[in-house]
PDB file of C-alpha atoms in Angstrom:
ATOM      1  CA  UNK L1369      11.151  -4.315   0.585  1.00 83.00           C
ATOM      2  CA  UNK L1370       7.737  -5.714   1.298  1.00 90.00           C
ATOM      3  CA  UNK L1371       4.445  -3.951   1.592  1.00 94.00           C
ATOM      4  CA  UNK L1372       1.882  -4.844   4.219  1.00 95.00           C
ATOM      5  CA  UNK L1373      -1.758  -3.820   4.224  1.00 95.00           C
ATOM      6  CA  UNK L1374      -3.986  -4.496   7.219  1.00 94.00           C
ATOM      7  CA  UNK L1375      -7.741  -4.672   7.308  1.00 94.00           C
ATOM      8  CA  UNK L1376     -10.470  -5.867   9.601  1.00 95.00           C
ATOM      9  CA  UNK L1377     -10.356  -3.553  12.580  1.00 93.00           C
ATOM     10  CA  UNK L1378     -13.429  -1.967  14.067  1.00 96.00           C
ATOM     11  CA  UNK L1379     -15.500  -1.446  17.165  1.00 97.00           C
ATOM     12  CA  UNK L1380     -17.077  -4.275  19.093  1.00 98.00           C
ATOM     13  CA  UNK L1381     -18.554  -4.861  22.490  1.00 98.00           C
ATOM     14  CA  UNK L1382     -16.695  -6.860  25.086  1.00 98.00           C
ATOM     15  CA  UNK L1383     -16.958 -10.544  24.319  1.00 98.00           C
ATOM     16  CA  UNK L1384     -17.143  -9.929  20.590  1.00 98.00           C
ATOM     17  CA  UNK L1385     -14.868 -11.139  17.823  1.00 98.00           C
ATOM     18  CA  UNK L1386     -12.850  -9.572  15.036  1.00 98.00           C
ATOM     19  CA  UNK L1387     -10.478 -10.886  12.419  1.00 98.00           C
ATOM     20  CA  UNK L1388      -7.559  -8.834  11.217  1.00 98.00           C
ATOM     21  CA  UNK L1389      -5.859  -9.486   7.897  1.00 97.00           C
ATOM     22  CA  UNK L1390      -2.396  -8.536   6.723  1.00 96.00           C
ATOM     23  CA  UNK L1391      -1.723  -8.889   3.020  1.00 94.00           C
ATOM     24  CA  UNK L1392       1.941  -8.992   2.091  1.00 92.00           C
ATOM     25  CA  UNK L1393       3.496  -8.207  -1.258  1.00 90.00           C
ATOM     26  CA  UNK L1394       6.835  -7.186  -2.673  1.00 88.00           C
ATOM     27  CA  UNK L1395       9.918  -8.573  -4.272  1.00 80.00           C
ATOM     28  CA  UNK L1396      11.611  -9.298  -0.929  1.00 80.00           C
ATOM     29  CA  UNK L1397       8.773 -11.429   0.413  1.00 79.00           C
ATOM     30  CA  UNK L1398      10.909 -14.508   0.033  1.00 80.00           C
ATOM     31  CA  UNK L1399      13.431 -13.142   2.502  1.00 85.00           C
ATOM     32  CA  UNK L1400      10.895 -12.598   5.292  1.00 88.00           C
ATOM     33  CA  UNK L1401      11.703 -14.845   8.232  1.00 90.00           C
ATOM     34  CA  UNK L1402       9.047 -13.772  10.711  1.00 93.00           C
ATOM     35  CA  UNK L1403       5.741 -11.966  10.667  1.00 94.00           C
ATOM     36  CA  UNK L1404       3.785 -10.777  13.618  1.00 95.00           C
ATOM     37  CA  UNK L1405       1.139  -8.518  15.078  1.00 97.00           C
ATOM     38  CA  UNK L1406       1.851  -5.663  17.446  1.00 98.00           C
ATOM     39  CA  UNK L1407      -0.482  -3.290  19.224  1.00 98.00           C
ATOM     40  CA  UNK L1408      -0.182   0.050  20.907  1.00 97.00           C
ATOM     41  CA  UNK L1409      -2.739   1.696  23.120  1.00 95.00           C
ATOM     42  CA  UNK L1410      -2.653   5.451  23.773  1.00 91.00           C
ATOM     43  CA  UNK L1411       0.056   6.327  26.254  1.00 93.00           C
ATOM     44  CA  UNK L1412       1.476   2.820  26.286  1.00 95.00           C
ATOM     45  CA  UNK L1413       4.391   1.118  24.614  1.00 96.00           C
ATOM     46  CA  UNK L1414       3.997  -1.056  21.556  1.00 96.00           C
ATOM     47  CA  UNK L1415       3.750  -4.708  22.481  1.00 96.00           C
ATOM     48  CA  UNK L1416       3.976  -7.898  20.504  1.00 97.00           C
ATOM     49  CA  UNK L1417       0.710  -9.808  20.323  1.00 98.00           C
ATOM     50  CA  UNK L1418       1.434 -12.847  18.185  1.00 97.00           C
ATOM     51  CA  UNK L1419       4.085 -13.954  15.770  1.00 96.00           C
ATOM     52  CA  UNK L1420       5.016 -16.800  13.485  1.00 93.00           C
ATOM     53  CA  UNK L1421       8.395 -17.609  12.045  1.00 90.00           C
ATOM     54  CA  UNK L1422       8.590 -18.549   8.401  1.00 83.00           C
ATOM     55  CA  UNK L1423       9.575 -22.105   9.114  1.00 81.00           C
ATOM     56  CA  UNK L1424       7.732 -22.322  12.402  1.00 74.00           C
ATOM     57  CA  UNK L1425       4.683 -24.425  12.882  1.00 76.00           C
ATOM     58  CA  UNK L1426       3.407 -22.920  16.108  1.00 90.00           C
ATOM     59  CA  UNK L1427       2.706 -19.234  16.666  1.00 94.00           C
ATOM     60  CA  UNK L1428       3.952 -17.482  19.755  1.00 95.00           C
ATOM     61  CA  UNK L1429       1.412 -15.417  21.695  1.00 97.00           C
ATOM     62  CA  UNK L1430       1.562 -12.793  24.373  1.00 97.00           C
ATOM     63  CA  UNK L1431       0.233 -14.124  27.654  1.00 97.00           C
ATOM     64  CA  UNK L1432      -2.573 -11.568  27.621  1.00 97.00           C
ATOM     65  CA  UNK L1433      -4.092 -13.041  24.447  1.00 98.00           C
ATOM     66  CA  UNK L1434      -3.378 -16.743  24.778  1.00 97.00           C
ATOM     67  CA  UNK L1435      -6.509 -18.782  24.342  1.00 97.00           C
ATOM     68  CA  UNK L1436      -8.380 -15.875  22.744  1.00 98.00           C
ATOM     69  CA  UNK L1437      -6.326 -14.906  19.681  1.00 98.00           C
ATOM     70  CA  UNK L1438      -5.276 -17.194  16.853  1.00 97.00           C
ATOM     71  CA  UNK L1439      -2.671 -16.319  14.268  1.00 96.00           C
ATOM     72  CA  UNK L1440      -2.746 -18.099  10.939  1.00 93.00           C
ATOM     73  CA  UNK L1441      -1.424 -17.596   7.463  1.00 90.00           C
ATOM     74  CA  UNK L1442      -2.511 -18.421   3.953  1.00 88.00           C
ATOM     75  CA  UNK L1443       0.660 -18.906   1.976  1.00 81.00           C
ATOM     76  CA  UNK L1444      -1.185 -19.020  -1.322  1.00 83.00           C
ATOM     77  CA  UNK L1445      -2.674 -15.602  -0.643  1.00 84.00           C
ATOM     78  CA  UNK L1446       0.417 -14.196   1.117  1.00 88.00           C
ATOM     79  CA  UNK L1447      -1.877 -13.157   3.926  1.00 92.00           C
ATOM     80  CA  UNK L1448      -1.620 -13.415   7.690  1.00 93.00           C
ATOM     81  CA  UNK L1449      -4.683 -13.381   9.907  1.00 96.00           C
ATOM     82  CA  UNK L1450      -5.328 -12.641  13.553  1.00 98.00           C
ATOM     83  CA  UNK L1451      -8.599 -14.074  14.774  1.00 98.00           C
ATOM     84  CA  UNK L1452      -9.535 -12.309  17.992  1.00 98.00           C
ATOM     85  CA  UNK L1453     -12.248 -13.761  20.187  1.00 98.00           C
ATOM     86  CA  UNK L1454     -13.733 -12.824  23.527  1.00 98.00           C
ATOM     87  CA  UNK L1455     -12.340  -9.339  23.156  1.00 98.00           C
ATOM     88  CA  UNK L1456     -11.827  -7.225  26.242  1.00 98.00           C
ATOM     89  CA  UNK L1457     -11.673  -3.454  26.671  1.00 97.00           C
ATOM     90  CA  UNK L1458      -7.958  -3.790  27.387  1.00 96.00           C
ATOM     91  CA  UNK L1459      -7.512  -5.122  23.849  1.00 98.00           C
ATOM     92  CA  UNK L1460      -8.338  -1.664  22.537  1.00 98.00           C
ATOM     93  CA  UNK L1461      -5.331  -0.460  20.542  1.00 98.00           C
ATOM     94  CA  UNK L1462      -3.907   0.301  17.144  1.00 97.00           C
ATOM     95  CA  UNK L1463      -2.868  -3.021  15.664  1.00 98.00           C
ATOM     96  CA  UNK L1464      -0.065  -3.304  13.127  1.00 97.00           C
ATOM     97  CA  UNK L1465       1.438  -6.226  11.323  1.00 97.00           C
ATOM     98  CA  UNK L1466       5.148  -6.389  10.721  1.00 96.00           C
ATOM     99  CA  UNK L1467       7.538  -8.508   8.715  1.00 94.00           C
ATOM    100  CA  UNK L1468      11.290  -8.829   8.918  1.00 93.00           C
ATOM    101  CA  UNK L1469      14.233 -10.984   8.062  1.00 92.00           C
ATOM    102  CA  UNK L1470      15.663 -10.284  11.510  1.00 92.00           C
ATOM    103  CA  UNK L1471      13.752 -11.818  14.358  1.00 93.00           C
ATOM    104  CA  UNK L1472      14.005 -11.820  18.122  1.00 92.00           C
ATOM    105  CA  UNK L1473      14.654 -14.986  20.086  1.00 90.00           C
ATOM    106  CA  UNK L1474      10.903 -15.304  20.594  1.00 91.00           C
ATOM    107  CA  UNK L1475      10.240 -15.013  16.902  1.00 92.00           C
ATOM    108  CA  UNK L1476       8.987 -11.443  16.668  1.00 94.00           C
ATOM    109  CA  UNK L1477      10.192  -9.155  13.925  1.00 94.00           C
ATOM    110  CA  UNK L1478      12.883  -6.856  15.281  1.00 93.00           C
ATOM    111  CA  UNK L1479      10.964  -3.610  15.261  1.00 92.00           C
ATOM    112  CA  UNK L1480      13.798  -1.441  14.016  1.00 92.00           C
ATOM    113  CA  UNK L1481      14.415  -3.793  11.117  1.00 92.00           C
ATOM    114  CA  UNK L1482      10.798  -4.518  10.187  1.00 94.00           C
ATOM    115  CA  UNK L1483       8.460  -3.379   7.480  1.00 95.00           C
ATOM    116  CA  UNK L1484       5.118  -2.208   8.871  1.00 96.00           C
ATOM    117  CA  UNK L1485       1.579  -1.948   7.763  1.00 95.00           C
ATOM    118  CA  UNK L1486      -0.417   1.231   8.214  1.00 95.00           C
ATOM    119  CA  UNK L1487      -2.271  -0.092  11.223  1.00 95.00           C
ATOM    120  CA  UNK L1488      -5.889  -0.751  12.006  1.00 96.00           C
ATOM    121  CA  UNK L1489      -7.834   0.375  15.057  1.00 97.00           C
ATOM    122  CA  UNK L1490      -9.563  -2.083  17.345  1.00 98.00           C
ATOM    123  CA  UNK L1491     -11.916  -0.621  19.927  1.00 98.00           C
ATOM    124  CA  UNK L1492     -13.646  -2.781  22.521  1.00 98.00           C
ATOM    125  CA  UNK L1493     -16.264  -1.217  24.763  1.00 97.00           C
TER     126      UNK L1493
END
């Protein structure tokens, strides 16, 4: 198993920026093949936002966040980041990071096979 801890959510006005962090630990970290960010707004399904495969060089982004969000990772710190810029009210959601050794064709952790963080709220007004 791995443990994931998110931080960095908050409330901002439209056009503002936030950076989310996801610190990963655990004895199975070496088996993780993909890590990504998901979000879920009230009354809506959970959607993938951005993901990066372990041996991938280029993150994959949802169309709704391309050009505004940047996913990166610090391997030395075992931490994944989501830099969110030019935030919009429709970005308001609970954001969770996930890690898995089973990934979809687009590189997202398979949700039923993933380990999840506790989530962090992002509110854009």
